[in-house]
Every structure is written in C-alpha cells, then in structure tokens.
Short mmCIF file of C-alpha atoms in Angstrom, two decimals:
data_model
loop_
_atom_site.label_atom_id
_atom_site.label_comp_id
_atom_site.label_asym_id
_atom_site.label_seq_id
_atom_site.Cartn_x
_atom_site.Cartn_y
_atom_site.Cartn_z
CA MET A 129 41.84 -80.80 11.25
CA SER A 130 43.04 -81.23 7.66
CA ALA A 131 40.87 -82.68 4.91
CA PRO A 132 42.62 -86.08 4.92
CA ALA A 133 42.23 -86.45 8.67
CA ARG A 134 38.56 -85.43 8.54
CA ALA A 135 37.86 -87.85 5.72
CA LEU A 136 39.69 -90.76 7.28
CA ALA A 137 38.06 -90.17 10.64
CA THR A 138 34.67 -90.96 9.09
CA HIS A 139 34.32 -94.63 9.96
CA SER A 140 31.26 -96.77 10.33
CA ASN A 141 30.66 -98.44 13.68
CA ASP A 142 31.05 -101.99 12.37
CA LYS A 143 33.56 -104.23 14.12
CA GLY A 144 35.79 -104.42 11.07
CA GLY A 145 36.20 -100.66 10.81
CA MET A 146 36.06 -100.75 7.02
CA GLY A 147 33.47 -98.03 6.48
CA MET A 148 35.30 -94.87 5.54
CA THR A 149 35.10 -91.91 3.23
CA HIS A 150 36.60 -92.78 -0.12
CA LEU A 151 39.67 -90.81 -1.19
CA LYS A 152 41.71 -90.15 -4.28
CA ILE A 153 45.15 -91.61 -3.60
CA GLY A 154 48.27 -91.38 -5.74
CA ILE A 155 50.93 -94.10 -5.63
CA ILE A 156 54.31 -93.38 -7.20
CA GLY A 157 56.17 -96.65 -7.59
CA THR A 158 54.72 -99.97 -8.67
CA GLY A 159 56.98 -102.59 -7.14
CA SER A 160 55.67 -105.21 -4.74
CA MET A 161 54.67 -102.76 -1.98
CA GLY A 162 53.10 -100.22 -4.34
CA ALA A 163 51.09 -102.94 -6.05
CA VAL A 164 49.84 -104.44 -2.78
CA LEU A 165 48.81 -101.05 -1.43
CA ALA A 166 47.01 -100.25 -4.68
CA ARG A 167 45.17 -103.58 -4.58
CA HIS A 168 43.96 -103.14 -1.00
CA LEU A 169 43.12 -99.44 -1.29
CA THR A 170 41.00 -99.98 -4.39
CA ARG A 171 39.27 -102.87 -2.60
CA LEU A 172 38.38 -100.41 0.16
CA GLY A 173 36.74 -98.17 -2.43
CA HIS A 174 39.42 -95.50 -2.88
CA ARG A 175 40.26 -94.18 -6.32
CA VAL A 176 43.93 -95.06 -6.80
CA LEU A 177 46.15 -93.43 -9.41
CA MET A 178 49.32 -95.44 -10.07
CA ALA A 179 52.51 -94.13 -11.69
CA ASN A 180 56.06 -95.18 -12.40
CA GLY A 181 59.03 -93.82 -14.31
CA ARG A 182 58.15 -95.74 -17.49
CA GLY A 183 54.79 -94.09 -18.08
CA PRO A 184 51.10 -95.07 -17.90
CA GLU A 185 51.17 -97.51 -20.82
CA SER A 186 53.60 -99.76 -18.94
CA LEU A 187 51.08 -100.02 -16.08
CA LYS A 188 47.93 -100.91 -17.96
CA ALA A 189 47.95 -104.64 -17.15
CA LEU A 190 48.79 -104.15 -13.47
CA ALA A 191 46.31 -101.29 -13.05
CA ASP A 192 43.55 -103.37 -14.63
CA GLU A 193 44.39 -106.27 -12.31
CA VAL A 194 44.25 -104.22 -9.09
CA GLY A 195 41.51 -101.81 -10.15
CA ALA A 196 43.65 -98.66 -10.28
CA THR A 197 44.11 -95.97 -12.94
CA PRO A 198 47.51 -95.67 -14.67
CA VAL A 199 48.72 -92.07 -14.84
CA SER A 200 51.87 -90.00 -15.13
CA VAL A 201 54.04 -89.30 -12.09
CA ALA A 202 52.86 -85.68 -12.09
CA GLU A 203 49.20 -86.75 -12.11
CA ALA A 204 49.79 -89.16 -9.22
CA ALA A 205 51.48 -86.42 -7.18
CA LEU A 206 48.47 -84.18 -7.72
CA ALA A 207 46.02 -86.96 -6.91
CA GLY A 208 44.40 -85.33 -3.94
CA TYR A 209 44.52 -86.04 -0.22
CA VAL A 210 47.19 -88.75 -0.03
CA VAL A 211 50.29 -89.52 -2.11
CA ILE A 212 52.37 -92.63 -1.42
CA LEU A 213 56.05 -92.72 -2.37
CA ALA A 214 56.85 -96.37 -3.03
CA ILE A 215 60.18 -96.01 -4.82
CA PRO A 216 63.78 -96.88 -3.91
CA THR A 217 65.58 -94.19 -1.92
CA LYS A 218 68.06 -93.67 -4.75
CA ALA A 219 65.18 -92.78 -7.11
CA VAL A 220 63.85 -89.89 -5.01
CA PRO A 221 66.24 -87.26 -6.48
CA GLN A 222 65.18 -88.37 -9.96
CA LEU A 223 61.63 -87.12 -9.40
CA PRO A 224 60.82 -83.78 -11.09
CA PRO A 225 62.21 -81.10 -8.74
CA VAL A 226 58.95 -79.16 -8.42
CA LEU A 227 56.70 -82.20 -8.15
CA PHE A 228 55.81 -81.74 -4.46
CA SER A 229 57.09 -78.29 -3.57
CA GLY A 230 53.88 -76.59 -4.69
CA LEU A 231 51.49 -78.95 -2.90
CA PRO A 232 49.52 -77.62 0.08
CA ASP A 233 50.79 -78.82 3.45
CA SER A 234 47.41 -80.53 3.91
CA VAL A 235 48.37 -83.14 1.28
CA VAL A 236 49.68 -86.21 3.11
CA VAL A 237 52.82 -87.69 1.55
CA ILE A 238 53.71 -91.16 2.87
CA ASP A 239 57.29 -92.38 2.49
CA ILE A 240 57.34 -96.17 2.61
CA GLY A 241 60.95 -96.57 1.48
CA ASN A 242 64.08 -97.89 3.18
CA TYR A 243 67.71 -97.06 2.61
CA HIS A 244 69.78 -100.03 1.39
CA PRO A 245 73.21 -98.61 0.43
CA GLU A 246 75.00 -101.90 -0.29
CA LEU A 247 72.19 -103.83 -1.94
CA ARG A 248 70.47 -101.15 -4.01
CA ASP A 249 70.77 -97.43 -3.32
CA GLY A 250 74.48 -96.68 -3.13
CA ARG A 251 75.85 -94.42 -0.42
CA ILE A 252 73.92 -91.22 0.24
CA GLU A 253 76.31 -89.01 2.17
CA ALA A 254 73.72 -87.07 4.17
CA ILE A 255 72.22 -90.31 5.48
CA GLU A 256 75.65 -91.78 6.12
CA ARG A 257 76.42 -88.71 8.23
CA GLY A 258 73.36 -89.30 10.40
CA MET A 259 70.29 -87.79 8.70
CA LEU A 260 67.35 -90.19 8.88
CA ASP A 261 66.24 -91.54 5.53
CA SER A 262 62.74 -90.04 5.65
CA GLN A 263 64.13 -86.67 6.76
CA TRP A 264 66.35 -86.82 3.68
CA VAL A 265 63.36 -87.73 1.49
CA ALA A 266 61.36 -84.78 2.85
CA GLN A 267 64.30 -82.49 2.15
CA GLN A 268 64.64 -83.79 -1.41
CA ILE A 269 60.98 -83.35 -2.33
CA GLY A 270 60.40 -80.12 -0.40
CA HIS A 271 57.32 -81.44 1.42
CA PRO A 272 56.72 -83.03 4.84
CA VAL A 273 56.43 -86.80 4.88
CA ILE A 274 54.91 -89.43 7.13
CA LYS A 275 56.92 -92.64 7.59
CA ALA A 276 54.74 -95.75 7.32
CA PHE A 277 54.51 -99.20 5.70
CA ASN A 278 58.31 -99.45 5.56
CA ASN A 279 58.54 -102.09 8.30
CA ILE A 280 56.33 -104.81 6.86
CA PHE A 281 57.02 -107.25 4.05
CA ALA A 282 54.75 -106.97 1.02
CA GLN A 283 53.52 -110.54 1.56
CA SER A 284 52.45 -109.73 5.12
CA LEU A 285 50.71 -106.57 3.96
CA LEU A 286 48.94 -108.60 1.29
CA GLU A 287 47.77 -111.44 3.52
CA LYS A 288 47.72 -110.51 7.20
CA GLY A 289 45.29 -107.63 7.49
CA VAL A 290 42.26 -108.64 9.58
CA PRO A 291 39.19 -106.86 11.03
CA ARG A 292 39.58 -104.60 14.04
CA GLY A 293 39.18 -106.54 17.28
CA THR A 294 40.65 -109.78 15.91
CA ARG A 295 42.79 -111.41 18.57
CA GLY A 296 46.52 -111.19 17.81
CA ARG A 297 46.02 -108.59 15.07
CA ASN A 298 49.36 -107.37 13.73
CA ALA A 299 50.24 -103.71 14.16
CA LEU A 300 52.04 -101.06 12.13
CA SER A 301 53.78 -97.96 13.44
CA VAL A 302 53.54 -94.50 11.89
CA CYS A 303 55.93 -91.59 12.45
CA GLY A 304 55.50 -87.94 11.52
CA ASN A 305 55.52 -84.37 12.75
CA ALA A 306 52.05 -83.21 11.65
CA SER A 307 49.42 -84.70 13.95
CA ASP A 308 46.59 -84.42 11.42
CA ALA A 309 48.60 -86.10 8.68
CA LYS A 310 49.74 -88.85 11.03
CA ALA A 311 46.15 -89.41 12.19
CA ALA A 312 45.09 -89.80 8.55
CA VAL A 313 47.72 -92.45 7.92
CA LEU A 314 46.90 -94.29 11.15
CA ARG A 315 43.29 -94.52 9.95
CA LEU A 316 44.49 -96.03 6.68
CA VAL A 317 46.52 -98.56 8.65
CA ASP A 318 43.42 -99.55 10.61
CA ASP A 319 41.28 -99.93 7.51
CA LEU A 320 43.95 -102.03 5.85
CA GLY A 321 43.60 -104.45 8.75
CA PHE A 322 46.35 -103.59 11.22
CA ASP A 323 46.35 -102.17 14.73
CA LEU A 324 47.64 -98.64 15.20
CA VAL A 325 50.89 -97.64 16.88
CA ASP A 326 51.92 -93.99 16.98
CA GLY A 327 55.69 -94.16 16.56
CA GLY A 328 56.28 -90.50 17.43
CA THR A 329 57.76 -87.72 15.35
CA LEU A 330 59.79 -88.20 12.19
CA ASP A 331 62.89 -87.92 14.37
CA GLU A 332 61.80 -91.23 15.95
CA SER A 333 61.41 -93.02 12.61
CA TRP A 334 64.86 -94.59 13.00
CA ARG A 335 63.18 -96.99 15.42
CA GLN A 336 61.48 -98.77 12.49
CA GLN A 337 64.31 -98.61 9.96
CA PRO A 338 65.91 -101.80 8.54
CA GLY A 339 67.29 -104.23 11.08
CA THR A 340 65.76 -102.68 14.19
CA PRO A 341 63.72 -104.87 16.58
CA ALA A 342 60.50 -103.43 15.07
CA TYR A 343 61.44 -104.11 11.45
CA CYS A 344 59.32 -106.61 9.50
CA ARG A 345 58.47 -108.92 12.42
CA ASP A 346 54.63 -109.11 12.26
CA LEU A 347 54.07 -108.02 15.88
CA ASP A 348 50.90 -107.18 17.75
CA ALA A 349 50.53 -103.65 19.13
CA ALA A 350 52.02 -104.30 22.57
CA SER A 351 54.97 -106.20 21.13
CA LEU A 352 55.56 -103.55 18.49
CA ARG A 353 55.62 -100.77 21.10
CA HIS A 354 58.14 -102.79 23.09
CA ALA A 355 60.28 -103.36 20.01
CA LEU A 356 60.27 -99.66 19.13
CA ALA A 357 61.33 -98.78 22.68
CA GLU A 358 64.06 -101.43 22.63
CA ALA A 359 65.90 -99.92 19.64
CA ASP A 360 69.26 -98.24 20.23
CA ARG A 361 69.94 -95.16 18.10
CA SER A 362 73.70 -95.64 18.31
CA ARG A 363 73.23 -98.92 16.39
CA ILE A 364 71.41 -97.55 13.31
CA VAL A 365 74.27 -98.39 10.95
CA GLU A 366 74.87 -101.75 12.62
CA TYR A 367 71.18 -102.64 12.32
CA ARG A 368 71.21 -101.78 8.62
CA ILE A 369 74.39 -103.73 7.89
CA GLU A 370 73.02 -106.80 9.67
CA GLN A 371 69.71 -106.55 7.81
CA GLU A 372 71.40 -106.22 4.42
CA ALA A 373 73.50 -109.28 5.25
CA ARG A 374 70.33 -111.23 6.12
CA ILE A 375 68.68 -110.16 2.86
CA ARG A 376 71.77 -111.13 0.89
CA ARG A 377 71.81 -114.60 2.47
CA SER A 378 68.10 -115.04 1.79
CA LEU A 379 68.51 -114.06 -1.83
CA GLN A 380 71.37 -116.53 -2.21
CA CYS A 381 69.38 -119.36 -0.61
CA SER A 382 66.01 -118.92 -2.25
CA ARG A 383 64.59 -117.24 -5.32
CA GLY A 384 61.37 -116.82 -3.34
CA ALA A 385 62.97 -114.72 -0.58
CA PRO A 386 61.14 -111.55 0.56
CA ARG A 387 61.93 -108.52 -1.55
CA LEU A 388 63.54 -105.40 -0.15
CA SER A 389 61.18 -103.37 2.01
#
C-alpha cells in the first residue's frame, strides 16, 4: 500500500469519520473548486499549499481566508502525498513540462477538471477524436491521475458534506487505474462528507463527464451507481454539447448561475 493510502486509511472510529492522518496537499488552481477544497481540507487539519499562474502574492488574501499557504506552482506540485489539479483543461499544457514527470508514482494526482470546448477550452483534437479528458491530462503531465470532484458543483461541495451515516448523504464517484491511489482519494471523499462510489478505471471516467446522468446531480450512493451505469459511451459528445447549452442558458438567465465544473 502506498503512503497516501496508508495515511488516509487511518481513521478514528467516530461516526463522522473525520479522524485521519494529516497530509500535505498541493492544490494547483484557485477558482471556485480549488478554493472550496482548500477550505475544507485545511478545516480537516491538512496542510494545504495553494498555487496559481499569477504567483503566491496574488493568493495571500484567499490563502489567509481558508487557512492555506500560498506557494509557487512548482512547490505545490512537490507538496507531498496528494496534488490536486483544479485548472481548466486548456491550461494543462501551460504547466512546466517537467512539473510532474519526476514525481514518484506513489504521489496521487487528482484531476478535477472538465473539458468545455465551446465555452472555455477550445477544441483539443485528441479529445475530439475520442481520448477521455483525464487520459489526455495524464498524457500531458506524464503522471497517472485519478478523476474525482469533477461531477459536483462548488456550492454543493461547500455546503452538502455531512457525517458518515447521515441518511440521504450525497455520494461522489472516483475513477483511476491505481487501486492504492484511488483508495486514498475515496478516503478524502469520505472525510469531506460524501459517500464513496468506486467508478472503475480511468477508462470508465467518461461516465461522470459533463452532461452524463451522474454529472452534478447531488445523488446518494445507490442513485449515483445507477446513473453511472445508465450512461451511454456513444453519447459522450452529445452529453457535452447538451451540458454546455444548459450552462450557456443559465449564464444568460442569472449572474448567480453555477460556475463551470
């Protein structure tokens, strides 16, 4: 078992499941999702290092607010056990090319992004030809990734985590090829207040991409498993187009619409 999995497996026996070994976690990207994750992870006692493309000075106010430490992108990538990529898909190739390639395989890299070609990212030909977005991210950074936190709105992540055993607790699915790394992320999901659903390998991560039945619907574990199974791989592009159209309509109707996830 890798170090992250060993550390995250160390839970107390309390009903809430919030007693865990504290980790050093890097977050690259400080939009709504990155900020919410930083806030909750520091509340759980982890040491969180936050970074963005503008440098540590631009993050001082936000880092002070959530209890994190502002650092450079390189320092966040070398944080320790877990690194969270919370940046738009189009920004992944802009990361320093050797940022992740030298990291040990035991370091868990979580990709929380989603591909939005019309609204934000532009067309990425490899994805348009059928490569899954997280497979493309892993290829770009030269390190395996776990897909998680991409199918929940930031507001739900901020507000809807509850103790383990709470009736109707929402669930989050996690996809990845390395069982130890996936187990580590599933433990984080639990401690953040959501039930665990193993979504399978990274090749199954399309089931929680934008527009699918499992995307951003605040489902309990049984309902989420059903939604993942209900998805149709032949409709990946159709799902994404429909979701982008829904987001566009929401943005036109309300300034307070959910941000891209």
